[in-house]
XYZ file of N, CA, C and O in Angstrom:
776
model
N -5.902 -2.282 12.022
C -5.217 -2.810 11.224
C -4.967 -3.827 10.165
O -5.949 -4.398 10.190
N -4.407 -3.442 9.049
C -4.724 -4.709 8.135
C -4.529 -6.107 8.184
O -4.147 -6.169 9.042
N -4.869 -7.035 7.320
C -4.656 -8.272 7.231
C -3.076 -8.522 7.271
O -2.180 -8.227 6.269
N -2.321 -9.546 8.101
C -1.495 -9.739 8.245
C -1.016 -10.606 6.407
O -1.791 -11.361 6.369
N 0.129 -10.465 5.773
C 0.271 -11.470 5.265
C 0.792 -13.115 5.482
O 1.248 -13.264 6.577
N 0.233 -13.831 4.970
C 0.527 -15.089 5.171
C 1.759 -15.723 4.641
O 2.321 -15.214 3.781
N 2.770 -16.303 5.578
C 3.734 -16.742 4.841
C 3.775 -17.818 4.055
O 2.635 -18.661 4.335
N 4.365 -18.035 3.342
C 4.465 -18.920 2.056
C 5.260 -20.196 2.596
O 4.743 -21.060 1.397
N 6.119 -20.158 3.161
C 6.801 -21.437 3.558
C 8.720 -20.925 3.366
O 8.560 -20.359 3.130
N 8.989 -22.231 2.852
C 10.150 -22.132 3.404
C 11.172 -23.379 2.633
O 10.517 -24.617 3.152
N 12.237 -23.595 2.139
C 12.653 -24.854 1.183
C 13.609 -25.140 2.542
O 14.437 -24.286 3.468
N 13.517 -26.444 3.319
C 14.432 -26.991 4.289
C 14.870 -28.080 3.748
O 15.293 -28.223 2.510
N 15.564 -28.757 4.637
C 17.380 -29.327 4.504
C 16.163 -30.871 3.785
O 15.122 -30.941 3.776
N 17.297 -31.212 2.626
C 16.038 -32.212 1.905
C 15.735 -32.022 0.562
O 15.063 -32.752 0.266
N 15.440 -30.535 0.679
C 14.747 -29.824 -0.620
C 13.807 -29.918 -0.413
O 12.331 -29.688 -1.713
N 12.710 -30.325 0.659
C 11.353 -30.101 0.294
C 10.484 -29.019 0.503
O 11.827 -27.861 0.830
N 9.869 -28.598 0.602
C 9.078 -27.362 0.681
C 8.094 -27.389 1.600
O 6.788 -28.397 1.338
N 7.860 -26.698 2.795
C 6.375 -26.893 3.658
C 5.802 -25.364 4.169
O 6.692 -24.331 3.663
N 4.933 -25.146 3.869
C 4.358 -23.977 4.460
C 3.490 -23.975 5.921
O 2.066 -24.102 5.874
N 4.260 -24.303 7.211
C 3.198 -24.912 8.565
C 3.306 -23.692 9.390
O 2.253 -23.684 10.545
N 3.831 -22.516 8.848
C 3.473 -21.383 9.675
C 4.897 -21.043 10.334
O 5.839 -22.017 10.232
N 4.823 -19.728 10.268
C 6.372 -19.417 10.680
C 6.619 -19.992 12.295
O 8.213 -20.502 12.122
N 6.256 -20.147 13.365
C 6.703 -20.451 14.308
C 7.159 -22.163 14.557
O 8.424 -22.091 15.371
N 6.174 -22.678 13.866
C 6.857 -24.338 13.828
C 8.165 -24.423 12.774
O 8.813 -25.567 12.715
N 8.558 -23.502 11.770
C 10.067 -23.531 11.274
C 11.142 -22.944 12.031
O 12.543 -22.860 11.055
N 11.061 -22.474 12.802
C 11.802 -21.883 13.979
C 13.436 -22.748 13.576
O 14.645 -22.513 12.951
N 13.347 -24.322 13.954
C 14.386 -25.311 13.848
C 15.098 -24.858 12.599
O 16.687 -25.069 12.399
N 14.250 -25.032 11.585
C 14.918 -25.075 10.333
C 15.800 -24.162 9.905
O 16.466 -24.081 8.950
N 15.839 -23.210 10.567
C 16.173 -21.941 10.305
C 17.014 -21.691 10.973
O 18.643 -20.649 10.469
N 18.004 -22.139 11.378
C 19.240 -22.062 12.679
C 20.123 -22.528 11.475
O 21.308 -21.468 11.436
N 20.350 -23.493 10.239
C 21.074 -23.991 9.920
C 20.732 -24.375 7.902
O 21.221 -25.396 8.009
N 20.000 -23.497 7.726
C 18.945 -23.996 6.449
C 20.151 -23.932 5.563
O 21.029 -23.090 5.440
N 20.215 -25.021 4.651
C 21.112 -25.494 3.159
C 20.606 -25.013 2.119
O 18.991 -25.038 2.165
N 21.227 -24.661 1.134
C 20.550 -24.504 -0.114
C 21.587 -24.931 -1.215
O 22.790 -25.987 -0.447
N 21.577 -25.678 -2.530
C 22.401 -26.693 -3.110
C 24.039 -25.765 -3.035
O 23.702 -24.663 -2.985
N 24.783 -26.860 -3.345
C 26.113 -26.184 -2.908
C 26.766 -26.238 -1.853
O 27.799 -26.208 -1.229
N 25.835 -26.155 -0.782
C 26.101 -26.546 0.870
C 26.329 -25.073 1.228
O 26.599 -25.258 2.646
N 25.767 -23.989 0.914
C 26.099 -22.858 1.356
C 25.249 -22.285 2.040
O 23.724 -23.186 2.101
N 25.428 -22.071 3.433
C 23.743 -21.639 4.167
C 22.909 -20.245 3.423
O 23.740 -19.156 2.634
N 21.680 -20.343 3.813
C 21.045 -18.758 3.448
C 21.416 -17.751 3.545
O 21.673 -16.858 2.987
N 21.900 -17.810 4.646
C 22.451 -16.579 5.677
C 23.989 -16.419 5.092
O 24.531 -14.973 4.344
N 24.794 -16.988 4.206
C 25.822 -16.993 3.291
C 25.139 -16.182 2.091
O 25.552 -15.352 1.432
N 24.037 -16.907 1.603
C 23.594 -16.266 0.191
C 23.336 -14.778 0.495
O 23.272 -13.894 -0.214
N 22.178 -14.402 1.839
C 21.875 -12.888 1.797
C 23.398 -12.383 2.111
O 23.087 -11.275 1.605
N 24.156 -12.475 2.995
C 25.325 -11.439 2.840
C 26.002 -11.464 1.546
O 26.187 -10.169 1.353
N 26.282 -12.325 0.736
C 26.801 -12.005 -0.466
C 25.614 -11.267 -1.319
O 26.237 -10.331 -1.946
N 24.207 -11.440 -1.166
C 23.423 -10.391 -1.324
C 23.346 -9.218 -0.926
O 23.356 -7.808 -2.381
N 24.074 -9.023 0.261
C 23.845 -7.517 0.718
C 25.141 -6.801 0.103
O 25.391 -5.725 -0.522
N 26.115 -7.518 0.150
C 27.886 -7.195 -0.264
C 27.466 -6.356 -1.700
O 27.871 -5.621 -1.872
N 26.623 -7.085 -2.574
C 26.758 -6.889 -4.261
C 25.680 -5.573 -4.271
O 26.292 -4.939 -4.859
N 24.866 -5.603 -3.427
C 24.272 -4.087 -3.496
C 24.761 -2.972 -2.580
O 24.913 -1.986 -3.117
N 25.613 -3.284 -1.811
C 26.652 -2.461 -1.168
C 27.785 -2.069 -2.484
O 28.025 -0.570 -2.244
N 28.090 -2.443 -2.805
C 28.836 -2.257 -3.809
C 28.473 -1.363 -4.855
O 29.619 -0.986 -6.103
N 27.221 -1.237 -5.330
C 26.588 0.002 -6.130
C 27.455 1.180 -6.165
O 27.898 1.927 -7.179
N 27.756 1.433 -5.042
C 28.356 3.339 -4.655
C 28.662 3.031 -3.171
O 28.013 2.915 -2.917
N 29.931 3.765 -2.975
C 30.189 4.064 -1.490
C 29.313 4.498 -0.962
O 29.084 5.022 0.540
N 28.239 5.499 -1.207
C 27.245 6.599 -0.913
C 25.929 5.848 -0.914
O 24.843 6.727 -0.398
N 25.518 4.311 -0.857
C 24.316 3.719 -0.385
C 23.949 4.022 1.150
O 24.842 3.883 1.820
N 23.009 4.326 1.325
C 22.460 5.042 2.653
C 21.710 3.231 2.834
O 21.121 3.141 4.040
N 20.637 3.443 1.995
C 19.689 2.218 1.902
C 19.571 0.907 1.294
O 19.853 1.192 0.064
N 19.175 -0.309 1.722
C 18.783 -1.231 0.851
C 16.964 -1.501 1.130
O 16.744 -1.581 2.141
N 16.374 -1.697 -0.477
C 15.415 -1.787 0.006
C 14.812 -3.054 -0.750
O 15.069 -3.233 -2.067
N 13.718 -3.681 -0.189
C 13.586 -5.196 -0.748
C 11.942 -4.988 -0.944
O 11.427 -4.954 0.633
N 11.161 -4.992 -1.830
C 9.835 -4.824 -2.097
C 9.401 -5.820 -2.874
O 9.804 -5.912 -3.750
N 7.791 -6.549 -2.783
C 7.587 -7.330 -3.716
C 7.161 -6.406 -5.221
O 6.510 -5.576 -5.282
N 7.714 -7.715 -6.317
C 7.251 -6.747 -7.537
C 8.119 -5.517 -8.080
O 8.065 -5.185 -9.340
N 9.260 -5.768 -7.487
C 10.499 -4.704 -7.661
C 11.686 -5.623 -7.519
O 11.624 -6.311 -7.128
N 12.642 -5.133 -8.347
C 13.783 -5.555 -8.204
C 14.559 -5.249 -6.761
O 13.922 -3.979 -6.426
N 15.558 -5.588 -6.359
C 16.294 -4.704 -5.056
C 16.909 -3.535 -5.475
O 17.239 -3.515 -6.853
N 16.479 -2.680 -4.091
C 17.126 -1.120 -4.543
C 17.849 -0.642 -3.573
O 17.748 -1.271 -2.630
N 18.817 -0.057 -4.143
C 19.711 0.760 -3.126
C 19.203 2.448 -3.371
O 18.878 2.702 -4.186
N 19.380 2.925 -2.321
C 19.442 4.659 -1.951
C 20.780 5.264 -2.336
O 21.583 4.882 -1.372
N 20.965 6.057 -2.783
C 22.453 6.718 -3.158
C 22.125 8.265 -3.350
O 21.510 8.777 -4.096
N 22.239 9.091 -2.213
C 21.993 10.415 -2.192
C 20.686 10.892 -2.857
O 20.629 11.646 -3.585
N 20.000 10.249 -1.952
C 18.058 10.369 -1.917
C 17.539 9.553 -3.588
O 16.404 9.764 -3.585
N 18.121 9.117 -4.251
C 17.584 8.491 -4.894
C 17.769 6.866 -5.092
O 18.675 6.430 -4.894
N 16.164 6.114 -5.787
C 16.428 4.665 -5.764
C 17.110 4.146 -7.112
O 16.723 4.981 -7.845
N 17.760 3.572 -6.845
C 18.549 2.919 -8.095
C 17.827 1.348 -7.975
O 18.375 0.639 -7.150
N 17.416 0.625 -9.067
C 17.561 -0.780 -9.099
C 18.439 -1.517 -9.325
O 19.960 -0.631 -9.701
N 18.929 -2.720 -8.298
C 19.927 -3.379 -8.504
C 19.858 -4.969 -9.246
O 19.407 -5.487 -8.727
N 20.205 -4.753 -10.838
C 20.330 -6.019 -11.618
C 20.782 -7.153 -11.381
O 21.970 -6.808 -10.705
N 20.483 -8.201 -10.658
C 20.718 -9.246 -10.487
C 20.754 -10.494 -11.295
O 19.471 -10.954 -10.930
N 21.642 -10.972 -12.306
C 20.883 -12.351 -12.688
C 20.665 -13.034 -12.320
O 20.929 -13.821 -10.722
N 19.341 -13.497 -13.015
C 18.608 -14.720 -12.305
C 17.475 -14.455 -11.129
O 16.913 -15.172 -10.730
N 17.524 -12.969 -10.770
C 16.632 -12.611 -9.994
C 16.206 -10.932 -10.805
O 16.455 -10.476 -10.642
N 15.009 -11.261 -10.666
C 13.989 -9.979 -11.746
C 13.540 -9.116 -10.418
O 13.866 -8.853 -9.586
N 12.336 -9.380 -10.380
C 11.196 -8.669 -9.696
C 10.884 -9.802 -8.424
O 11.209 -10.732 -8.436
N 10.896 -9.345 -7.309
C 11.017 -10.297 -5.991
C 9.397 -10.248 -5.629
O 8.452 -10.020 -5.964
N 9.468 -11.855 -5.494
C 8.098 -12.371 -4.925
C 8.607 -12.547 -3.855
O 8.883 -12.107 -2.886
N 6.700 -12.542 -3.597
C 6.566 -12.476 -1.952
C 7.146 -13.543 -0.871
O 7.621 -13.373 -0.139
N 7.453 -14.621 -1.525
C 8.044 -15.569 -1.133
C 9.632 -15.433 -0.955
O 10.443 -15.477 0.193
N 10.413 -14.823 -1.710
C 11.666 -14.650 -2.055
C 11.438 -13.143 -0.469
O 12.822 -13.314 -0.104
N 11.163 -12.166 -0.921
C 11.140 -11.058 0.418
C 10.716 -11.860 1.573
O 11.370 -11.445 2.738
N 10.034 -12.539 1.566
C 9.861 -13.231 2.846
C 11.077 -14.001 3.623
O 10.915 -13.837 4.572
N 11.377 -14.706 2.795
C 12.909 -15.484 3.150
C 13.978 -14.455 3.370
O 14.925 -14.868 4.340
N 14.138 -13.475 2.733
C 14.948 -12.268 3.278
C 14.829 -11.751 4.717
O 15.096 -11.679 5.505
N 13.164 -11.782 4.872
C 13.071 -11.111 5.965
C 13.128 -11.841 7.467
O 13.795 -11.997 8.347
N 12.962 -13.616 7.126
C 13.405 -14.439 8.220
C 14.725 -14.881 8.258
O 15.097 -14.869 9.341
N 15.526 -14.497 7.371
C 17.295 -14.700 7.367
C 17.552 -13.491 8.464
O 18.797 -13.290 9.526
N 16.899 -12.083 7.706
C 17.592 -10.845 8.570
C 16.974 -11.362 10.094
O 17.565 -10.797 11.263
N 15.623 -11.625 10.680
C 15.140 -11.863 12.143
C 16.021 -12.928 12.660
O 15.772 -13.207 13.852
N 16.989 -13.924 11.807
C 17.633 -15.277 12.571
C 17.204 -15.888 13.467
O 17.498 -16.549 14.528
N 15.864 -16.296 13.015
C 15.225 -17.069 13.927
C 14.383 -16.602 14.872
O 13.897 -17.230 15.981
N 14.813 -15.109 15.662
C 14.248 -14.531 16.665
C 12.660 -14.416 16.763
O 12.050 -13.868 16.055
N 12.401 -15.268 18.256
C 11.145 -15.500 17.992
C 10.210 -14.390 18.279
O 8.778 -13.924 18.039
N 10.544 -13.504 19.308
C 10.407 -12.381 19.621
C 10.486 -11.157 18.189
O 8.873 -10.780 18.182
N 10.829 -10.946 17.356
C 10.613 -10.289 16.412
C 9.644 -11.063 15.637
O 9.101 -9.788 14.954
N 9.214 -11.995 14.995
C 8.519 -12.760 14.150
C 7.300 -12.791 14.780
O 6.473 -12.092 14.420
N 7.243 -12.926 16.301
C 5.831 -13.008 16.658
C 5.670 -10.809 16.737
O 4.123 -10.947 16.204
N 6.025 -10.135 16.786
C 6.120 -8.970 16.786
C 5.752 -8.159 15.386
O 4.733 -7.666 14.933
N 6.195 -9.158 14.299
C 6.181 -8.584 13.003
C 4.672 -9.401 12.874
O 3.928 -8.191 12.161
N 4.110 -10.230 13.139
C 2.992 -11.178 12.796
C 1.856 -10.406 13.640
O 0.667 -10.204 13.154
N 2.154 -9.861 14.755
C 1.119 -9.183 15.526
C 0.828 -7.591 15.257
O -0.497 -7.041 15.241
N 1.704 -6.903 14.969
C 1.606 -5.594 14.664
C 1.888 -5.344 13.270
O 1.916 -3.974 13.338
N 2.658 -6.020 12.574
C 2.730 -5.728 10.572
C 4.290 -5.250 11.084
O 4.309 -4.908 9.712
N 4.953 -5.164 12.021
C 6.206 -4.371 11.586
C 7.009 -4.643 12.719
O 6.711 -4.640 14.067
N 8.363 -4.618 12.360
C 9.682 -4.759 13.465
C 10.622 -3.912 12.881
O 11.317 -4.373 11.955
N 11.464 -3.677 14.024
C 12.678 -3.387 13.653
C 13.869 -3.787 14.488
O 13.473 -4.281 15.916
N 14.838 -4.264 13.764
C 16.229 -4.843 13.993
C 17.306 -4.291 14.405
O 17.267 -3.432 12.951
N 18.526 -5.083 14.385
C 19.389 -4.873 13.953
C 19.997 -5.926 13.054
O 20.019 -6.887 13.518
N 20.931 -6.025 12.252
C 21.798 -6.819 11.395
C 23.153 -6.768 11.134
O 23.190 -5.450 11.050
N 24.052 -7.505 11.170
C 25.666 -7.208 11.108
C 26.301 -8.451 10.346
O 25.788 -9.363 10.487
N 26.882 -7.524 9.293
C 27.696 -8.420 8.893
C 29.168 -8.496 8.948
O 30.122 -7.202 8.956
N 29.517 -9.314 9.922
C 30.912 -9.532 10.645
C 32.106 -8.513 9.812
O 32.256 -9.160 8.741
N 32.421 -7.776 10.392
C 33.824 -7.398 9.696
C 33.471 -6.431 8.892
O 34.316 -6.038 8.130
N 32.194 -6.306 8.470
C 31.774 -5.099 7.275
C 31.100 -3.737 7.655
O 31.511 -2.854 7.642
N 30.086 -4.154 7.708
C 28.991 -3.338 8.105
C 28.070 -3.672 9.250
O 27.392 -5.105 8.764
N 26.934 -2.747 9.561
C 25.872 -2.878 10.207
C 24.841 -2.029 10.036
O 24.932 -1.098 8.929
N 23.295 -2.673 10.024
C 22.384 -1.868 9.400
C 21.141 -2.199 10.352
O 21.089 -2.788 11.509
N 20.649 -0.765 10.393
C 19.088 -0.737 11.132
C 18.197 -1.122 10.114
O 17.923 -0.747 8.768
N 16.935 -2.253 10.727
C 16.138 -3.138 9.528
C 14.855 -3.202 9.937
O 14.883 -2.877 11.546
N 14.062 -2.563 9.376
C 12.644 -2.402 9.426
C 11.873 -3.017 8.330
O 11.974 -3.608 7.165
N 10.971 -4.286 8.322
C 10.592 -5.130 8.179
C 8.898 -4.505 8.337
O 8.675 -4.871 9.390
N 8.074 -4.359 7.297
C 6.821 -4.210 7.654
C 5.565 -4.560 6.633
O 6.099 -5.240 5.412
N 4.575 -4.718 7.105
C 3.990 -5.259 6.040
C 3.187 -3.846 5.251
O 2.563 -3.017 5.678
N 3.069 -4.200 4.062
C 2.491 -3.308 3.240
C 1.847 -4.578 1.686
O 2.161 -5.465 1.143
N 0.540 -4.131 1.400
C -0.055 -4.307 0.417
C -0.382 -6.214 0.513
O -0.400 -6.990 -0.757
N -0.775 -6.430 1.876
C -0.668 -8.129 2.055
C 0.840 -8.521 1.274
O 0.545 -9.984 1.656
N 1.902 -7.512 2.036
C 3.103 -8.687 1.901
C 4.167 -8.300 2.703
O 3.737 -7.220 3.316
N 5.274 -8.551 2.760
C 6.238 -8.040 3.674
C 7.317 -7.248 2.701
O 7.619 -7.607 1.364
N 7.333 -6.051 3.059
C 8.956 -5.024 2.393
C 9.675 -4.916 3.532
O 9.893 -5.048 4.862
N 11.294 -4.504 3.274
C 12.359 -4.398 3.907
C 12.944 -3.257 4.007
O 13.015 -2.917 2.644
N 13.280 -2.473 4.600
C 14.673 -1.545 4.440
C 15.621 -1.791 5.189
O 15.534 -1.596 6.406
N 16.799 -1.755 4.883
C 17.938 -1.860 5.746
C 18.942 -0.188 5.482
O 19.391 -0.012 4.383
N 18.961 0.084 6.539
C 19.304 1.880 6.601
C 20.891 1.332 7.060
O 21.500 0.642 7.984
N 21.712 1.581 5.877
C 23.277 1.281 6.582
C 24.083 2.109 7.666
O 23.768 3.494 7.796
N 24.633 1.674 8.510
C 24.969 2.268 10.415
C 26.796 2.286 9.542
O 27.328 1.412 9.675
N 27.060 3.685 9.733
C 28.408 4.000 9.059
C 29.327 2.933 10.348
O 29.053 3.240 11.416
N 30.505 2.907 9.785
C 31.797 2.270 10.745
C 32.401 3.556 11.322
O 32.529 4.344 10.854
N 32.443 3.382 12.919
C 32.751 4.734 13.294
C 32.152 5.956 13.467
O 30.762 5.976 12.547
N 32.101 7.101 14.131
C 31.121 8.184 14.614
C 32.071 9.307 13.489
O 32.949 9.727 13.992
N 31.283 9.810 13.035
C 32.047 10.978 12.623
C 32.021 12.505 13.384
O 31.150 12.366 14.317
N 32.947 13.068 13.037
C 32.896 14.399 13.987
C 32.120 15.621 13.547
O 31.219 15.877 12.349
N 31.535 16.327 14.572
C 30.352 17.431 14.047
C 31.315 18.416 12.877
O 30.666 18.761 11.961
N 32.683 18.405 13.159
C 33.390 18.988 11.728
C 33.088 18.078 10.458
O 32.890 18.987 9.753
N 33.333 17.234 10.640
C 33.371 16.237 9.087
C 31.726 16.164 8.551
O 31.265 16.316 7.938
N 31.159 16.754 9.461
C 29.349 16.912 9.360
C 29.036 17.938 8.561
O 28.074 18.346 7.889
N 29.699 18.996 9.059
C 29.572 20.642 8.827
C 28.918 21.078 8.981
O 28.240 22.237 8.821
N 28.732 20.763 10.434
C 27.676 21.748 11.091
C 28.537 22.449 12.379
O 29.394 22.298 12.385
N 27.820 23.659 12.834
C 28.368 24.504 13.320
C 29.251 24.171 14.506
O 28.129 23.376 15.499
N 30.321 24.685 15.221
C 30.863 24.433 16.350
C 30.573 24.407 17.403
O 30.293 23.394 18.758
N 29.275 25.598 17.567
C 28.435 25.203 18.371
C 27.343 24.476 19.297
O 26.950 24.303 20.328
N 27.300 23.569 17.739
C 26.992 22.286 18.283
C 27.390 21.531 19.245
O 26.598 20.849 20.389
N 28.212 21.618 19.417
C 29.634 20.686 20.140
C 29.018 21.025 21.913
O 29.359 20.002 22.847
N 28.332 21.893 22.116
C 28.208 22.806 23.302
C 26.666 22.357 24.294
O 26.526 22.545 25.140
N 25.978 21.557 22.822
C 24.536 21.165 23.589
C 25.021 19.859 24.623
O 24.025 19.770 25.879
N 25.469 19.205 24.536
C 25.854 18.340 25.482
C 26.347 18.536 26.347
O 26.380 18.183 27.823
N 26.780 19.869 26.941
C 26.980 20.268 28.470
C 26.303 21.204 28.640
O 26.026 21.628 30.097
N 24.732 21.125 28.252
C 23.723 22.090 29.074
C 23.313 20.949 30.220
O 23.088 20.009 30.041
N 22.904 22.115 30.873
C 22.447 21.474 32.266
C 20.591 21.451 32.549
O 20.247 20.643 33.242
N 20.491 22.477 31.941
C 18.926 22.502 31.967
C 18.223 22.809 30.636
O 19.135 23.516 29.713
N 16.810 22.409 30.543
C 16.400 22.492 29.478
C 15.791 21.295 29.063
O 16.299 20.055 29.195
N 15.413 21.138 27.411
C 15.438 20.133 26.556
C 16.233 20.639 25.280
O 15.576 21.697 24.805
N 16.526 19.720 24.251
C 16.785 19.918 23.406
C 16.591 19.172 22.175
O 16.683 17.989 22.433
N 15.691 19.712 21.076
C 15.174 18.724 20.062
C 15.978 18.615 19.410
O 16.356 19.374 18.341
N 16.090 17.052 18.308
C 16.944 17.063 16.691
C 16.104 16.626 16.230
O 15.393 15.664 16.570
N 15.069 17.318 14.950
C 14.021 17.016 14.190
C 14.747 16.577 12.570
O 15.750 17.436 12.438
N 14.167 15.907 12.083
C 14.323 15.824 10.878
C 13.558 15.059 10.028
O 13.234 13.298 10.741
N 13.155 14.440 8.651
C 12.672 13.464 8.284
C 13.756 12.229 8.653
O 14.801 12.651 8.454
N 13.507 11.350 7.898
C 13.737 10.085 7.706
C 15.363 10.331 6.980
O 14.748 10.945 5.831
N 16.328 9.851 7.353
C 17.800 9.688 6.383
C 18.493 11.384 6.540
O 19.006 11.517 5.915
N 17.416 12.180 7.710
C 18.589 13.787 7.151
C 19.713 13.565 8.310
O 20.232 14.798 8.518
N 19.941 12.547 9.056
C 20.985 12.608 9.646
C 20.922 12.974 11.350
O 22.014 12.669 11.942
N 19.788 12.787 11.668
C 19.342 12.748 13.363
C 20.791 11.820 14.314
O 21.477 12.139 15.084
N 20.427 11.043 13.878
C 20.954 9.794 14.877
C 22.513 10.003 15.055
O 23.500 9.772 15.388
N 23.114 10.544 13.154
C 24.731 10.342 13.401
C 25.154 11.807 14.253
O 26.090 11.860 14.576
N 24.180 12.797 13.766
C 24.674 14.070 14.471
C 24.981 13.584 15.942
O 25.195 13.977 17.222
N 23.671 13.262 16.282
C 23.481 12.764 18.062
C 24.863 12.323 18.232
O 25.871 12.432 19.543
N 25.198 11.181 17.430
C 26.231 10.349 17.866
C 27.466 11.136 17.876
O 27.976 11.128 18.787
N 27.722 12.514 16.933
C 29.092 12.996 17.087
C 29.013 14.151 17.940
O 30.182 14.318 18.929
N 27.471 14.325 18.490
C 27.438 15.024 19.823
C 27.988 14.385 20.818
O 29.127 14.884 21.942
N 27.582 13.532 21.435
C 27.833 12.642 22.242
C 29.384 12.377 22.249
O 29.871 12.003 23.372
N 30.136 11.599 21.306
C 30.976 11.038 21.056
C 32.187 11.908 21.313
O 33.471 11.770 21.302
N 32.082 13.137 21.352
C 32.976 14.390 21.108
C 33.866 14.162 22.729
O 33.713 14.132 23.762
C-alpha cells in the first residue's frame, strides 16, 4: 500500500490552528464552529444542498484535491462553481472527510490503516449518501453516492416483470452484476421490496 497522506490539521474553537494528528482532535470535531457561529456540519450540509441543486438527476458528489467540487449527472461529471472556492486544497478535502466521518474513531482508524473507508451520511429529512473516502496520490478524495428516498418498483425501473420472481426462487444462486452506478443495489431493493 502507498504512503497515507498526512493530516493537515483543523481550525479549532478560538480560531487557532493545530496539526497534532487526527486522533488527538476528536473532541474538537464534536461541535467545531466557524465565524458567525455556524458549525462546520451546517456548512457541509449547505455545500451538499448547493451541489444537489445542480440537477434532480445528480447521482454522485465528488471532492478531489486540485479540482472544483463536482457532481455526476447522467454519467457526466460537471464542475460546480462555488464563489470563493476554486480548486480544493488537501486541507479543504480533509475537512470535508472529517465532517463526513463525524469523529467516528473506527472510520478514521480504518481510513488511516487501509487507505479507504466506506460509510453513510444523512442530511435529516432530505437525503442519504453512501460515502467512500480514499487515499489518492498522497491526498484524500471523496465520493458521495446519492441514495434515493423510497424504493422504486421493478416496473418503474423498466425491468422485465419476470425479475419479480427471483425472490421466490428456493434453489440455486442469483448473481446481479454490473459496473459502479449501473443500478445493482436499486434493482435488489426493488425485488426485495415487492
